[in-house]
Coordinates of C-alpha atoms and ligand atoms in Angstrom, one line a residue:
X200 CA -36.5 -128.0 -6.1
X201 CA -40.0 -129.5 -7.5
X202 CA -40.4 -133.6 -7.6
X203 CA -43.0 -134.5 -10.3
X204 CA -44.0 -137.8 -10.6
X205 CA -44.6 -139.2 -13.3
X206 CA -44.7 -143.1 -15.1
X207 CA -40.6 -144.4 -15.3
X208 CA -41.0 -146.3 -19.3
X209 CA -36.9 -146.2 -19.6
X210 CA -34.4 -147.2 -17.1
X211 CA -31.1 -144.5 -16.2
X212 CA -30.5 -141.1 -14.0
X213 CA -29.4 -138.4 -16.4
X214 CA -28.5 -134.7 -15.1
X215 CA -28.8 -132.2 -17.3
X216 CA -30.0 -128.8 -19.6
X217 CA -33.6 -128.7 -20.2
X218 CA -35.2 -128.0 -23.1
X219 CA -38.8 -126.9 -23.1
X220 CA -40.5 -128.0 -26.6
X221 CA -44.4 -126.5 -25.5
X222 CA -47.3 -128.1 -27.3
X223 CA -46.0 -126.4 -30.9
X224 CA -43.0 -127.5 -30.8
X225 CA -40.9 -123.9 -29.9
X226 CA -37.9 -123.9 -28.0
X227 CA -36.2 -121.6 -25.2
X228 CA -33.2 -120.9 -24.4
X229 CA -32.2 -119.5 -21.3
X230 CA -30.3 -117.0 -23.1
X231 CA -28.9 -113.6 -21.5
X232 CA -28.6 -110.3 -24.1
X233 CA -25.5 -107.8 -24.2
X234 CA -26.3 -104.2 -22.8
X235 CA -25.5 -102.0 -25.6
X236 CA -28.6 -104.8 -27.2
X237 CA -30.8 -104.3 -24.7
X238 CA -32.9 -101.3 -26.9
X239 CA -32.7 -103.3 -29.7
X240 CA -34.5 -105.8 -28.2
X241 CA -36.6 -103.8 -26.5
X242 CA -37.8 -102.9 -29.6
X243 CA -37.7 -106.0 -31.5
X244 CA -39.8 -106.5 -28.2
X245 CA -42.5 -103.8 -28.5
X246 CA -42.4 -104.7 -32.4
X247 CA -43.8 -108.7 -31.9
X248 CA -46.5 -107.5 -29.2
X249 CA -47.6 -104.7 -31.5
X250 CA -48.0 -107.9 -34.4
X251 CA -49.5 -110.5 -31.8
X252 CA -52.2 -107.4 -30.9
X253 CA -52.4 -107.0 -35.2
X254 CA -53.4 -110.3 -35.6
X255 CA -55.3 -111.0 -32.5
X256 CA -57.8 -107.6 -34.2
X257 CA -57.7 -109.3 -36.8
X258 CA -58.8 -112.1 -35.9
X259 CA -61.8 -110.6 -33.5
X260 CA -62.7 -108.1 -36.9
X261 CA -64.0 -111.7 -38.4
X262 CA -65.4 -113.7 -35.8
X263 CA -67.5 -111.0 -35.5
X264 CA -68.6 -110.8 -38.7
X265 CA -69.4 -114.5 -38.9
X266 CA -70.7 -115.6 -35.2
X267 CA -71.5 -112.1 -33.5
X268 CA -70.5 -110.2 -30.4
X269 CA -70.5 -112.9 -28.1
X270 CA -67.4 -114.8 -29.9
X271 CA -65.7 -112.0 -30.9
X272 CA -65.4 -111.3 -26.7
X273 CA -62.7 -113.9 -27.0
X274 CA -60.3 -112.0 -29.0
X275 CA -61.5 -108.7 -26.5
X276 CA -59.9 -110.9 -23.6
X277 CA -56.7 -111.0 -24.9
X278 CA -56.1 -107.9 -26.5
X279 CA -56.7 -106.6 -22.8
X280 CA -54.5 -109.1 -21.6
X281 CA -51.7 -108.5 -23.5
X282 CA -52.1 -105.0 -22.9
X283 CA -52.3 -105.5 -19.5
X284 CA -49.8 -102.6 -17.7
X285 CA -48.8 -105.2 -14.7
X286 CA -47.4 -107.5 -17.7
X287 CA -45.6 -105.1 -20.5
X288 CA -44.3 -103.1 -17.1
X289 CA -42.9 -106.9 -16.4
X290 CA -41.5 -108.1 -20.1
X291 CA -40.0 -104.7 -20.1
X292 CA -37.9 -104.9 -16.6
X293 CA -37.0 -108.2 -18.1
X294 CA -35.0 -107.2 -20.8
X295 CA -34.1 -104.4 -18.6
X296 CA -32.8 -105.5 -15.8
X297 CA -32.6 -108.9 -16.6
X298 CA -31.1 -108.9 -19.3
X299 CA -33.8 -111.6 -20.5
X300 CA -33.6 -112.3 -23.9
X301 CA -37.0 -111.5 -25.2
X302 CA -38.6 -115.6 -25.6
X303 CA -37.7 -116.1 -22.9
X304 CA -38.4 -112.7 -20.3
X305 CA -42.4 -113.9 -22.3
X306 CA -41.9 -117.8 -21.9
X307 CA -41.3 -117.9 -18.0
X308 CA -44.0 -114.8 -17.7
X309 CA -46.6 -115.6 -19.5
X310 CA -46.1 -119.6 -17.3
X311 CA -46.1 -118.0 -14.5
X312 CA -49.5 -115.9 -15.0
X313 CA -51.0 -119.2 -16.5
X314 CA -50.1 -121.2 -13.8
X315 CA -51.5 -119.5 -11.2
X316 CA -54.4 -119.7 -13.2
X317 CA -54.2 -123.0 -13.0
X318 CA -53.4 -123.5 -9.6
X319 CA -57.5 -123.1 -9.3
X320 CA -59.9 -125.8 -8.7
X321 CA -63.1 -124.3 -10.9
X322 CA -63.8 -123.2 -14.5
X323 CA -61.0 -120.5 -14.6
X324 CA -58.8 -122.8 -14.5
X325 CA -59.3 -122.6 -18.3
X326 CA -58.2 -118.9 -18.4
X327 CA -54.1 -120.7 -18.4
X328 CA -55.1 -121.7 -22.0
X329 CA -55.4 -118.1 -23.4
X330 CA -52.9 -117.4 -21.6
X331 CA -50.8 -119.7 -23.7
X332 CA -52.4 -118.7 -26.2
X333 CA -51.1 -115.0 -26.5
X334 CA -47.1 -117.1 -25.5
X335 CA -47.7 -119.1 -28.3
X336 CA -48.7 -115.6 -30.3
X337 CA -45.9 -113.5 -28.6
X338 CA -43.0 -116.4 -29.7
X339 CA -44.6 -117.4 -33.2
X340 CA -43.5 -113.2 -34.1
X341 CA -40.3 -112.9 -32.2
X342 CA -38.5 -116.1 -33.1
X343 CA -40.3 -115.4 -37.1
X344 CA -38.4 -117.6 -38.6
X345 CA -35.6 -118.4 -35.9
X346 CA -38.0 -121.8 -34.8
X347 CA -36.2 -123.7 -34.2
X348 CA -37.2 -127.4 -33.7
X349 CA -35.4 -131.0 -32.5
X350 CA -32.9 -131.4 -35.3
X351 CA -31.3 -128.6 -34.5
X352 CA -30.2 -129.7 -31.0
X353 CA -26.7 -129.5 -30.6
X354 CA -26.2 -129.3 -27.7
X355 CA -26.4 -131.0 -24.7
X356 CA -29.9 -131.7 -23.2
X357 CA -33.1 -133.3 -21.3
X358 CA -36.0 -132.9 -23.4
X359 CA -38.8 -131.3 -21.8
X360 CA -42.0 -131.3 -24.5
X361 CA -45.8 -131.7 -23.9
X362 CA -45.9 -135.1 -26.1
X363 CA -43.4 -136.4 -28.3
X364 CA -44.5 -139.1 -31.0
X365 CA -42.9 -142.3 -31.7
X366 CA -41.3 -140.6 -34.5
X367 CA -40.1 -137.1 -33.8
X368 CA -38.4 -139.9 -30.6
X369 CA -37.0 -141.7 -33.2
X370 CA -35.8 -139.2 -34.9
X371 CA -34.0 -137.4 -31.7
X372 CA -30.0 -136.5 -31.8
X373 CA -28.7 -139.0 -28.9
X374 CA -25.2 -137.5 -29.0
X375 CA -27.5 -135.0 -27.5
X376 CA -30.2 -135.8 -26.1
X377 CA -29.0 -137.3 -22.5
X378 CA -33.0 -137.7 -21.9
X379 CA -36.8 -137.1 -22.4
X380 CA -39.8 -136.3 -19.9
X381 CA -43.5 -136.1 -21.6
X382 CA -46.1 -134.6 -19.7
X383 CA -48.3 -136.8 -22.4
X384 CA -47.6 -141.1 -22.8
X385 CA -48.4 -143.7 -21.8
X386 CA -47.2 -146.8 -20.1
X387 CA -46.4 -149.2 -23.6
X388 CA -45.9 -146.2 -25.8
X389 CA -43.9 -146.7 -29.1
X390 CA -42.0 -143.3 -27.8
X391 CA -40.9 -145.2 -24.5
X392 CA -40.9 -148.2 -26.9
X393 CA -37.4 -146.3 -28.3
X394 CA -36.4 -144.2 -25.6
X395 CA -34.9 -147.1 -24.2
X396 CA -34.1 -148.2 -27.7
X397 CA -31.7 -145.6 -28.0
X398 CA -30.9 -146.7 -23.8
X399 CA -32.1 -143.0 -23.1
X400 CA -33.6 -142.3 -19.4
X401 CA -36.9 -141.5 -20.0
X402 CA -40.3 -140.6 -18.8
X403 CA -43.5 -139.8 -19.7
X404 CA -47.4 -139.3 -18.4
X405 CA -46.2 -136.6 -15.9
X406 CA -49.2 -134.2 -16.5
X407 CA -48.9 -130.6 -16.6
X408 CA -45.4 -128.6 -15.4
X409 CA -44.0 -127.5 -18.5
X410 CA -45.6 -123.7 -16.9
X411 CA -42.7 -124.2 -14.1
X412 CA -39.8 -124.4 -15.9
X413 CA -37.6 -122.9 -18.6
X414 CA -34.6 -124.0 -21.5
X415 CA -31.2 -123.4 -19.8
X416 CA -31.6 -124.2 -15.9
X417 CA -30.8 -128.1 -14.6
X418 CA -33.1 -130.5 -13.9
X419 CA -32.7 -134.7 -12.8
X420 CA -34.7 -136.7 -15.2
X421 CA -34.5 -140.0 -13.0
X422 CA -36.0 -143.2 -15.6
X423 CA -35.4 -145.2 -12.6
X424 CA -38.7 -143.9 -10.8
X425 CA -40.5 -141.9 -13.4
X426 CA -39.5 -138.7 -11.4
X427 CA -38.4 -135.0 -13.3
X428 CA -37.0 -132.6 -10.0
X429 CA -36.8 -128.8 -11.7
X430 CA -34.3 -126.6 -9.5
X431 CA -32.5 -129.1 -7.6
X432 CA -30.6 -128.0 -4.7
X433 CA -26.6 -129.5 -4.4
X434 CA -27.7 -132.1 -2.4
X435 CA -29.5 -134.1 -4.6
X436 CA -27.5 -133.2 -7.9
X437 CA -25.1 -134.5 -5.7
X438 CA -27.0 -137.1 -4.5
X439 CA -28.1 -138.2 -8.1
X440 CA -24.0 -137.8 -9.3
X441 CA -23.3 -141.1 -7.5
X442 CA -26.1 -142.7 -8.6
X443 CA -25.5 -142.3 -12.3
X444 CA -21.4 -143.5 -11.2
X445 CA -23.6 -146.9 -9.5
X446 CA -24.9 -147.6 -13.1
X447 CA -21.9 -147.4 -14.3
X448 CA -20.6 -149.3 -12.5
X449 CA -23.9 -152.4 -12.4
X450 CA -23.7 -151.9 -16.0
X451 CA -19.5 -152.4 -16.1
X452 CA -19.7 -155.5 -13.8
X453 CA -23.2 -157.2 -15.8
X454 CA -21.0 -156.2 -19.2
X455 CA -18.9 -159.0 -18.2
X456 CA -21.9 -161.3 -18.9
X457 CA -22.0 -160.9 -22.6
X458 CA -20.1 -164.4 -23.8
X459 CA -21.7 -166.1 -21.0
X460 CA -24.9 -169.0 -22.0
X461 CA -28.4 -167.5 -20.4
X462 CA -28.3 -171.2 -18.4
X463 CA -29.7 -172.3 -16.0
X464 CA -29.0 -173.6 -12.8
X465 CA -30.9 -177.2 -13.4
X466 CA -28.3 -177.1 -17.2
X467 CA -31.7 -175.4 -19.5
X468 CA -30.2 -173.4 -22.4
X469 CA -32.5 -169.8 -22.6
X470 CA -32.2 -167.7 -25.4
X471 CA -31.4 -163.9 -24.6
X472 CA -32.0 -162.4 -28.5
X473 CA -32.3 -158.5 -28.5
X474 CA -35.1 -155.9 -30.0
X475 CA -34.2 -153.7 -33.0
X476 CA -35.9 -150.1 -34.1
X477 CA -33.2 -149.2 -35.9
X478 CA -30.0 -151.0 -37.9
X479 CA -27.7 -149.2 -35.8
X480 CA -28.6 -150.9 -32.5
X481 CA -27.6 -154.1 -33.6
X482 CA -24.5 -153.7 -32.6
X483 CA -25.8 -152.6 -29.0
X484 CA -27.2 -156.1 -28.5
X485 CA -24.4 -158.1 -30.0
X486 CA -22.4 -155.9 -27.6
X487 CA -24.6 -157.6 -24.9
X488 CA -23.9 -161.1 -26.4
X489 CA -27.4 -161.9 -27.3
X490 CA -28.6 -164.9 -28.9
X491 CA -30.6 -163.5 -32.6
X492 CA -32.1 -160.4 -33.3
X493 CA -36.3 -161.5 -31.5
X494 CA -37.5 -158.0 -33.0
X495 CA -36.8 -155.8 -35.4
X496 CA -39.9 -153.7 -36.6
X497 CA -38.8 -152.6 -39.7
X498 CA -41.5 -149.5 -39.5
X499 CA -39.0 -147.2 -38.2
X500 CA -37.7 -147.0 -41.5
X501 CA -41.1 -145.5 -43.0
X502 CA -41.1 -143.6 -39.6
X503 CA -37.6 -141.5 -39.7
X504 CA -37.2 -141.4 -43.6
X505 CA -40.0 -138.2 -45.8
X506 CA -41.0 -140.6 -48.6
X507 CA -41.1 -144.5 -49.4
X508 CA -38.6 -146.2 -48.7
X509 CA -38.1 -148.0 -52.1
X510 CA -36.4 -152.1 -52.4
X511 CA -32.7 -151.1 -51.7
X512 CA -33.2 -148.8 -48.6
X513 CA -35.4 -152.2 -47.0
X514 CA -32.5 -154.9 -48.3
X515 CA -29.8 -152.1 -47.6
X516 CA -31.1 -152.0 -43.7
X517 CA -32.5 -155.8 -43.8
X518 CA -28.7 -156.4 -45.2
X519 CA -26.7 -154.7 -42.7
X520 CA -28.5 -156.4 -39.7
X521 CA -28.2 -160.0 -41.4
X522 CA -24.5 -160.0 -42.7
X523 CA -23.8 -158.6 -38.4
X524 CA -25.3 -161.8 -36.9
X525 CA -23.7 -163.9 -38.9
X526 CA -25.8 -166.1 -39.1
X527 CA -27.7 -165.8 -36.1
X528 CA -31.1 -166.0 -36.2
X529 CA -32.9 -162.6 -37.3
X530 CA -37.2 -161.5 -36.8
X531 CA -37.6 -159.1 -39.4
X532 CA -41.3 -158.0 -39.0
X533 CA -43.4 -156.0 -41.7
X534 CA -44.4 -152.8 -41.0
X535 CA -46.3 -152.2 -38.1
X536 CA -47.3 -148.9 -38.6
X537 CA -50.8 -147.3 -37.4
X538 CA -52.8 -147.1 -34.1
X539 CA -49.6 -144.3 -32.5
X540 CA -46.8 -144.8 -35.3
X541 CA -48.6 -142.6 -38.1
X542 CA -47.0 -141.1 -41.0
X543 CA -49.7 -138.1 -41.5
X544 CA -48.6 -138.7 -44.8
X545 CA -49.8 -141.2 -45.5
X546 CA -52.9 -141.6 -43.1
X547 CA -56.1 -141.7 -45.8
X548 CA -58.7 -140.5 -43.5
X549 CA -59.2 -140.3 -39.7
X550 CA -59.7 -142.7 -37.5
X551 CA -61.9 -142.7 -34.6
X552 CA -60.2 -145.5 -33.1
X553 CA -57.1 -145.7 -34.5
X554 CA -55.6 -148.9 -32.4
X555 CA -58.4 -151.5 -34.1
X556 CA -58.5 -149.9 -37.3
X557 CA -56.5 -149.7 -40.3
X558 CA -52.9 -151.2 -39.2
X559 CA -50.6 -153.5 -39.3
X560 CA -50.5 -156.3 -41.5
X561 CA -54.5 -155.0 -42.5
X562 CA -52.4 -152.1 -43.1
X563 CA -50.3 -154.0 -45.2
X564 CA -53.0 -156.6 -47.3
X565 CA -54.4 -153.5 -48.3
X566 CA -51.4 -151.6 -50.0
X567 CA -49.8 -154.9 -51.4
X568 CA -47.4 -152.6 -53.6
X569 CA -46.0 -151.9 -50.8
X570 CA -46.0 -154.7 -48.7
X571 CA -44.7 -156.4 -51.5
X572 CA -41.2 -153.9 -51.9
X573 CA -41.1 -154.3 -48.0
X574 CA -41.1 -158.7 -48.8
X575 CA -38.9 -158.6 -51.4
X576 CA -36.2 -157.0 -49.6
X577 CA -36.5 -159.9 -46.1
X578 CA -36.5 -162.2 -49.1
X579 CA -32.6 -161.3 -50.7
X580 CA -32.0 -160.9 -47.3
X581 CA -32.8 -164.3 -46.7
X582 CA -29.6 -165.4 -48.9
X583 CA -27.7 -163.9 -46.9
X584 CA -28.5 -165.2 -42.6
X585 CA -30.6 -166.7 -41.0
X586 CA -33.0 -164.6 -41.1
X587 CA -37.5 -165.1 -40.6
X588 CA -40.3 -162.5 -42.0
X589 CA -42.8 -161.8 -38.8
X590 CA -46.6 -161.0 -39.7
X591 CA -47.7 -158.3 -36.6
X592 CA -51.2 -157.7 -35.2
X593 CA -52.9 -161.4 -37.1
X594 CA -56.3 -161.5 -35.8
X595 CA -57.9 -163.9 -38.0
X596 CA -56.1 -167.3 -40.2
X597 CA -57.5 -165.3 -43.3
X598 CA -55.1 -162.7 -42.8
X599 CA -52.2 -165.1 -42.3
X600 CA -53.2 -167.6 -45.4
X601 CA -53.0 -164.1 -47.5
X602 CA -50.1 -163.1 -45.9
X603 CA -48.8 -166.1 -47.0
X604 CA -50.4 -166.0 -50.5
X605 CA -48.6 -162.3 -50.9
X606 CA -45.3 -164.4 -50.0
X607 CA -45.0 -166.8 -52.2
X608 CA -45.7 -165.0 -55.4
X609 CA -43.3 -162.5 -54.9
X610 CA -41.3 -165.9 -54.2
X611 CA -41.6 -166.7 -57.2
X612 CA -41.0 -163.3 -59.1
X613 CA -38.1 -163.3 -57.3
X614 CA -36.7 -167.7 -58.6
X615 CA -38.4 -166.6 -62.0
X616 CA -36.4 -164.6 -62.3
X617 CA -32.7 -165.9 -60.9
X618 CA -32.2 -163.7 -57.7
X619 CA -31.2 -165.2 -54.7
X620 CA -33.2 -166.4 -51.5
X621 CA -33.9 -168.3 -49.1
X622 CA -37.6 -170.2 -50.4
X623 CA -37.2 -172.5 -46.3
X624 CA -37.2 -168.5 -45.4
X625 CA -39.0 -169.4 -41.6
X626 CA -42.5 -167.5 -41.7
X627 CA -44.4 -166.2 -37.7
X628 CA -46.8 -164.8 -36.3
X629 CA -47.5 -162.3 -32.9
X630 CA -50.0 -163.3 -31.3
X631 CA -50.8 -160.4 -30.2
X632 CA -54.7 -160.4 -30.0
X633 CA -56.9 -162.2 -27.0
X634 CA -58.5 -163.5 -31.1
X635 CA -54.2 -164.6 -31.9
X636 CA -53.8 -166.7 -28.2
X637 CA -57.7 -168.2 -28.6
X638 CA -57.7 -169.8 -32.1
X639 CA -53.8 -170.9 -31.6
X640 CA -54.2 -174.0 -31.8
X641 CA -55.7 -173.4 -35.0
X642 CA -52.5 -170.6 -36.5
X643 CA -50.2 -173.0 -35.3
X644 CA -51.3 -175.4 -37.8
X645 CA -49.4 -172.7 -40.3
X646 CA -46.4 -170.8 -39.2
X647 CA -43.0 -171.7 -38.3
X648 CA -42.8 -170.0 -34.8
X649 CA -45.0 -167.4 -33.1
X650 CA -44.2 -164.4 -30.9
X651 CA -46.3 -163.0 -27.8
X652 CA -46.2 -159.4 -28.7
X653 CA -47.6 -159.0 -24.9
X654 CA -47.4 -154.8 -24.9
X655 CA -50.3 -155.3 -26.9
X656 CA -52.1 -158.5 -25.9
X657 CA -52.0 -156.6 -22.9
X658 CA -54.0 -153.1 -24.5
X659 CA -56.8 -155.2 -26.3
X660 CA -57.4 -157.7 -23.3
X661 CA -57.9 -155.4 -21.0
X662 CA -59.5 -152.7 -23.7
X663 CA -57.0 -150.1 -22.1
X664 CA -55.2 -147.8 -24.0
X665 CA -51.2 -148.4 -23.7
X666 CA -50.3 -144.4 -25.0
X667 CA -53.1 -143.4 -22.6
X668 CA -51.7 -142.2 -18.7
X669 CA -55.2 -141.8 -17.4
X670 CA -55.7 -145.5 -17.9
X671 CA -52.5 -145.9 -17.5
X672 CA -53.2 -148.0 -14.3
X673 CA -54.8 -150.8 -15.7
X674 CA -52.4 -151.2 -18.1
X675 CA -51.1 -153.6 -16.1
X676 CA -48.7 -157.3 -17.9
X677 CA -49.7 -159.0 -14.1
X678 CA -53.8 -159.1 -15.5
X679 CA -54.6 -163.1 -14.8
X680 CA -56.6 -162.3 -18.0
X681 CA -53.4 -161.6 -20.1
X682 CA -50.8 -164.3 -18.1
X683 CA -54.4 -166.2 -19.2
X684 CA -53.9 -165.6 -22.5
X685 CA -50.1 -166.2 -22.6
X686 CA -50.5 -169.3 -20.1
X687 CA -52.3 -170.6 -22.7
X688 CA -50.2 -169.4 -27.0
X689 CA -47.3 -171.0 -24.7
X690 CA -49.4 -174.8 -23.7
X691 CA -50.4 -175.2 -27.4
X692 CA -46.9 -173.8 -29.0
X693 CA -45.3 -176.3 -27.2
X694 CA -47.5 -179.3 -27.7
X695 CA -46.7 -178.5 -31.1
X696 CA -43.0 -178.3 -31.0
X697 CA -43.4 -174.5 -32.8
X698 CA -40.5 -172.4 -31.2
X699 CA -42.4 -169.8 -29.7
X700 CA -41.1 -166.3 -28.1
X701 CA -41.8 -163.6 -26.1
X702 CA -40.7 -159.8 -27.5
X703 CA -43.4 -157.1 -25.9
X704 CA -41.1 -155.1 -22.9
X705 CA -42.7 -157.3 -20.4
X706 CA -39.8 -160.2 -21.2
X707 CA -37.4 -157.9 -20.8
X708 CA -38.3 -156.7 -17.5
X709 CA -36.3 -158.7 -14.5
X710 CA -39.4 -159.6 -12.6
X711 CA -41.1 -161.5 -15.4
X712 CA -38.1 -163.8 -16.2
X713 CA -39.4 -165.8 -13.5
X714 CA -42.6 -166.5 -14.5
X715 CA -42.0 -167.7 -17.9
X716 CA -39.7 -169.5 -17.8
X717 CA -42.5 -171.6 -15.8
X718 CA -45.0 -171.3 -18.4
X719 CA -42.4 -173.7 -20.7
X720 CA -40.9 -170.3 -22.3
X721 CA -37.1 -170.7 -24.0
X722 CA -36.7 -167.4 -25.7
X723 CA -37.0 -164.0 -25.0
X724 CA -37.1 -161.2 -27.2
X725 CA -35.9 -158.2 -25.2
X726 CA -34.1 -154.3 -26.1
X727 CA -30.9 -154.2 -25.7
X728 CA -30.4 -152.2 -22.8
X729 CA -32.3 -155.4 -20.7
X730 CA -29.3 -158.4 -21.7
X731 CA -27.2 -158.3 -19.6
X732 CA -30.0 -158.4 -16.7
X733 CA -32.4 -160.7 -18.0
X734 CA -28.6 -163.4 -18.4
X735 CA -27.9 -163.2 -15.3
X736 CA -31.2 -163.9 -14.2
X737 CA -32.3 -166.5 -15.6
X738 CA -28.3 -168.1 -14.8
X739 CA -29.4 -166.9 -11.0
X740 CA -32.7 -169.7 -11.5
X741 CA -34.1 -173.1 -11.6
X742 CA -36.3 -174.1 -14.4
X743 CA -38.0 -176.0 -11.7
X744 CA -38.7 -173.6 -9.3
X745 CA -39.9 -171.1 -11.4
X746 CA -42.4 -173.7 -12.3
X747 CA -43.7 -173.1 -8.7
X748 CA -43.6 -169.4 -9.3
X749 CA -46.2 -169.2 -12.2
X750 CA -48.7 -172.2 -10.4
X751 CA -48.6 -170.6 -8.0
X752 CA -49.0 -166.6 -9.7
X753 CA -51.8 -168.2 -12.1
X754 CA -53.6 -169.5 -9.1
X755 CA -54.7 -165.9 -8.5
X756 CA -57.3 -163.8 -9.5
X757 CA -56.0 -159.9 -9.3
X758 CA -52.9 -158.3 -10.7
X759 CA -51.8 -156.3 -7.7
X760 CA -51.8 -159.7 -6.0
X761 CA -50.1 -161.1 -8.6
X762 CA -47.4 -158.5 -9.1
X763 CA -47.1 -157.6 -5.5
X764 CA -45.9 -161.6 -5.4
X765 CA -43.5 -161.6 -8.7
X766 CA -42.2 -158.1 -6.0
X767 CA -41.0 -160.4 -3.9
X768 CA -39.3 -163.4 -5.8
X769 CA -37.4 -161.2 -8.0
X770 CA -36.0 -159.6 -4.2
X771 CA -35.4 -163.1 -2.6
X772 CA -33.9 -163.6 -5.5
X773 CA -31.1 -160.8 -6.6
X774 CA -31.0 -161.3 -2.3
X775 CA -29.7 -164.7 -2.5
X776 CA -27.7 -162.8 -6.4
X777 CA -25.6 -160.8 -3.7
X778 CA -25.6 -163.6 -1.4
Ligands
PEP250 C1 -46.1 -155.8 -28.6 O1 -47.6 -155.1 -29.0 O2 -46.1 -156.7 -27.4 C2 -44.5 -155.9 -29.6 C3 -44.1 -156.4 -29.3 O3 -45.0 -154.8 -30.7 P1 -45.2 -152.7 -30.9 O4 -44.3 -153.7 -29.2 O5 -44.3 -152.1 -31.8 O6 -47.0 -152.7 -31.1
MG251 MG1 -47.3 -154.8 -31.0

């Protein structure tokens, strides 16, 4: 049994069969060969070895001609490894004696070799990459056109991958993917956010582990503790089965809160809104008794489609959500592409710092036809319910004014053509840059509401990439700098009488409920899966107590201290609720 620690990004536990996707997305199931087919499969393996050798020789000759002997020697070394009699003998034995499918034999055997290199604590460990290269070449030649992709999953699996992009994650088939774990990835990445939206357990940032596992093996994914357990023993499997069962009964208990209001013990009504990435998630929010949709991340319309969405595509999605919410508010955020939410086809050129580059509202203001198309659809949907529009990543007042001007212009266009929309559609902005938080007293005069995006606010305040596991420790909602900007934003909004929301992941964690209510927040927007727990937390506290907790937390000067204090407070609260 092998227990691996990563970063827990989407809760829940699950047990299932591994589907391993390496950096190239190969999918190698543990498959066996019929005895009668052993010779054919051995011939296929031999053919793949010969093809791979041919490719290596070709590469060697080309590099030799262009760069000389020294560089060509790399391929000689690869060839020597490929033809190593011991390796060949092991591969043949795996197919002949164990009846392993050649792909599985190649993957298992070479990964074992690579692992030995990886375990060496010196420059030789780099040779593991060479072995992975050989593995990939062999697999490419074995699989040929049969290379399967994520799209072809047709049975329940736990995806174990080097990395998953937000769009790959958004395209996972929820009927079959029970959860996923990745070697890369940080706590605030959009891959993590989509996993929460899909309501599947997920663990990211584990570091190299794919060499230790093969497709088809049983694995346990613990999205609560951030653990992946390979080759689990019977006892551990039994323990996790009980945990799965317990989670189901907690969910059933929390389900009873659906129609109860999120009202504190001293009678303050809190609005709990849902965050969605796809229109279908609206049902999950309604099922949990949300008060509206506080954040609809529309960029996923682009990320799940092969072409740019038309006005009708937008309208279909927005009108579905507006109708489903039946008069409750729906905050549609305009396109927030860029940074880790990339459309490869659309990136005009490589950006050195995509998080600081042409993303979000900056991109929309640069690509006006695309922006106008989206705004037309949002406005048309505003005739069907309480639809509101929100601009992401605003960092200067000029951006906000420009965005409002484009909106006004689109309104005129619609009016001219007699198309129905709500002329008074509320317009809001996200507060997710320190600039926006610091200048909010100016911005606030020009918006109808604000929503604090703590995911980005943390990233930009602390100068720490939300998707990078190497700095995951620094990505911390408890940091006093973040708390001060948050409090300042909520104070400015309250002073101006403008409604404020917090829609970053922070508001979905009950550890922060008391702090946020104590800072004056009366509206939270959280992933659907977090609605019941957050509602229960709101119903168990008094605003008066929350104020004391917030005041105390804001006097602390370190994230660790704040975290320990908030943990303690939430533990106490849970103990009282149970008692
Ligand atoms: C945020 O930054 O907190 C936010 C809600 O937006 P996103 O996570 O989509 O960047
Ligand atoms: Mg954001």
